[in-house]
Every structure is written in structure tokens, then in C-alpha cells.
Amino acid sequence: AVLNNKAEKIKDIKLSDEIFGVEPNDQTIYDAVVLKMAADRQGTHKVKTRSEVSGGGRKPWRQKGTGNARQGSIRAPHWVGGGVVYGPTTQRNYTKKQNKKERRLALKSALTYKANDKEIFVVEKLDTTTNKTKDFIKLLEDLKLNCKTLIVVKELTDNLILASRNLKEIKVIETHEINTFDVMNYTTLVITEEAVKMLEEVLK
């Protein structure tokens, strides 16, 4: 059903079985989610090895005669304040790859799960005449949306960006930005009629 901003049915729309009715492939969904999370890592974690920790230039005590175990540096890994062995460095590359067919299948599988669970809502359009967050919240309440919601529109407007950016449970994106991770991460998918047509053209 295509809804208006008051959650009233206007007409019916036929969703393409090639996108919203495929045989879901869980492995491609998993790979796509891991790829997205890996790509978001900054890779700035770093520990210092014994060669980078300050101090420890001289032998702490002589080799024999003290009764202590022999030591060569106070910055060895077993000393407090010493260097770290095999710790994370910036040399590690978290980049993962997934070919285009797999990415498309993952997105189609995620959309199919949403369609099967009746968690997709198609709206005629999202009218945001103001950039006030309270007006946008009122719009969501009229649509009976009170959970984590991903909103997909054909084109973002300044009012829509400003009205929704402070709501942490709501994410508004354009059609070309839709990805498997967001579809799976949000409970409900709200998509405009124009965005549905554009999505079907791209993924067919």
C-alpha cells in the first residue's frame, strides 16, 4: 500500500520480485555487513614496542652478584611501562572486498527479508514544509513510526536534513546511498514511491 503523510492508503504498488522477492543469501549479507564495519574503522590504534618506549638505555643492575635475575633493560615487555609485544599497529589493513554481483545480492536479500517481515512502508512523498524537528517528529507519529527507521528518498532537501539530523533513531538517505548494513540495522524501512522506482531501475 502507498500511504500519504497521515498513514492513509492511497493506492497499491507492485514491488518487483527481482528485488523484494529473491531467495535470500545470508552469507552475502554477512559479508556485506562485515565489509561496511571494516571500512568504518579508522585504523589509528597504535601501541609502542620496546624500541619506541622512552628510557631503558642502560642495564638496570650488573649481571652478577645482586641476587636478582639478570636484566638488560627496564623497557622489556615484562616490565611495567615496558614495550608491548604483538600489539595493534597502524600497519594492519582492514580493507575487504566484495564483487558487484555479491553486493547486489546482499542488498536484495536484505530488502526481501524486510518485505517478508512487512517492515517496508511506501509513502507517496515526505512533505517537510519546515526545518523544525518537532514538525518532523509529528510527521513520524502520524505515520505510526516509533522505532529505528531508515528513510529513503529520491532527493534530500535542506528542510529534511535539518529536521531529521538530531534524531539518533532516524536516518534519512538518498536512493543511491542505500546499503545492506543500514537496511539490516534499522527496524523499519520507509521509502518514497519515487525512490522505489529509482531503486528498481538500478538493481534490475
PDB file of C-alpha atoms in Angstrom, residues 1-16 20 111 114-115 118-126 143 145 149-152 188-197 199-200:
ATOM      1  CA  ALA A   1       0.000   0.000   0.000  1.00  0.00           C
ATOM      2  CA  VAL A   2       1.150   3.535  -0.815  1.00  0.00           C
ATOM      3  CA  LEU A   3       0.452   5.795   2.156  1.00  0.00           C
ATOM      4  CA  ASN A   4       0.101   9.537   2.495  1.00  0.00           C
ATOM      5  CA  ASN A   5       1.571  11.537   5.380  1.00  0.00           C
ATOM      6  CA  LYS A   6      -1.428  10.623   7.549  1.00  0.00           C
ATOM      7  CA  ALA A   7      -0.806   6.869   7.126  1.00  0.00           C
ATOM      8  CA  GLU A   8      -3.899   6.591   4.919  1.00  0.00           C
ATOM      9  CA  LYS A   9      -3.838   4.221   1.966  1.00  0.00           C
ATOM     10  CA  ILE A  10      -3.962   5.978  -1.389  1.00  0.00           C
ATOM     11  CA  LYS A  11      -3.338   3.111  -3.793  1.00  0.00           C
ATOM     12  CA  ASP A  12      -1.437  -0.147  -4.214  1.00  0.00           C
ATOM     13  CA  ILE A  13       2.007  -0.595  -5.733  1.00  0.00           C
ATOM     14  CA  LYS A  14       3.586  -3.782  -7.095  1.00  0.00           C
ATOM     15  CA  LEU A  15       7.113  -4.285  -5.776  1.00  0.00           C
ATOM     16  CA  SER A  16       9.455  -6.083  -8.140  1.00  0.00           C
ATOM     17  CA  PHE A  20      11.953  -7.635  -2.978  1.00  0.00           C
ATOM     18  CA  LEU A 111      15.202  -5.951   1.173  1.00  0.00           C
ATOM     19  CA  LYS A 114      12.224  -6.589   5.184  1.00  0.00           C
ATOM     20  CA  ALA A 115       9.387  -7.207   2.716  1.00  0.00           C
ATOM     21  CA  LYS A 118       6.217  -6.431   6.499  1.00  0.00           C
ATOM     22  CA  GLU A 119       8.713  -3.809   7.673  1.00  0.00           C
ATOM     23  CA  ILE A 120       8.689  -1.781   4.439  1.00  0.00           C
ATOM     24  CA  PHE A 121       6.368   1.224   4.175  1.00  0.00           C
ATOM     25  CA  VAL A 122       5.940   3.033   0.867  1.00  0.00           C
ATOM     26  CA  VAL A 123       4.841   6.659   1.146  1.00  0.00           C
ATOM     27  CA  GLU A 124       3.729   8.908  -1.675  1.00  0.00           C
ATOM     28  CA  LYS A 125       6.160  11.626  -0.580  1.00  0.00           C
ATOM     29  CA  LEU A 126       7.570  13.186   2.575  1.00  0.00           C
ATOM     30  CA  LEU A 143       2.893   7.517  10.081  1.00  0.00           C
ATOM     31  CA  LEU A 145       6.717   5.106  13.297  1.00  0.00           C
ATOM     32  CA  THR A 149      13.682   3.879  10.977  1.00  0.00           C
ATOM     33  CA  LEU A 150      15.621   4.204   7.742  1.00  0.00           C
ATOM     34  CA  ILE A 151      14.031   6.699   5.351  1.00  0.00           C
ATOM     35  CA  VAL A 152      14.961   6.535   1.669  1.00  0.00           C
ATOM     36  CA  THR A 188      11.656  -0.207   9.634  1.00  0.00           C
ATOM     37  CA  LEU A 189      12.316   0.925   6.082  1.00  0.00           C
ATOM     38  CA  VAL A 190      10.294   3.887   4.809  1.00  0.00           C
ATOM     39  CA  ILE A 191      10.745   4.600   1.124  1.00  0.00           C
ATOM     40  CA  THR A 192       9.029   7.090  -1.146  1.00  0.00           C
ATOM     41  CA  GLU A 193       7.271   5.968  -4.320  1.00  0.00           C
ATOM     42  CA  GLU A 194       9.824   7.793  -6.499  1.00  0.00           C
ATOM     43  CA  ALA A 195      12.688   6.126  -4.627  1.00  0.00           C
ATOM     44  CA  VAL A 196      11.135   2.675  -5.175  1.00  0.00           C
ATOM     45  CA  LYS A 197      11.019   3.228  -8.943  1.00  0.00           C
ATOM     46  CA  LEU A 199      15.820   1.604  -6.854  1.00  0.00           C
ATOM     47  CA  GLU A 200      14.154  -0.943  -9.122  1.00  0.00           C
TER      48      GLU A 200
END
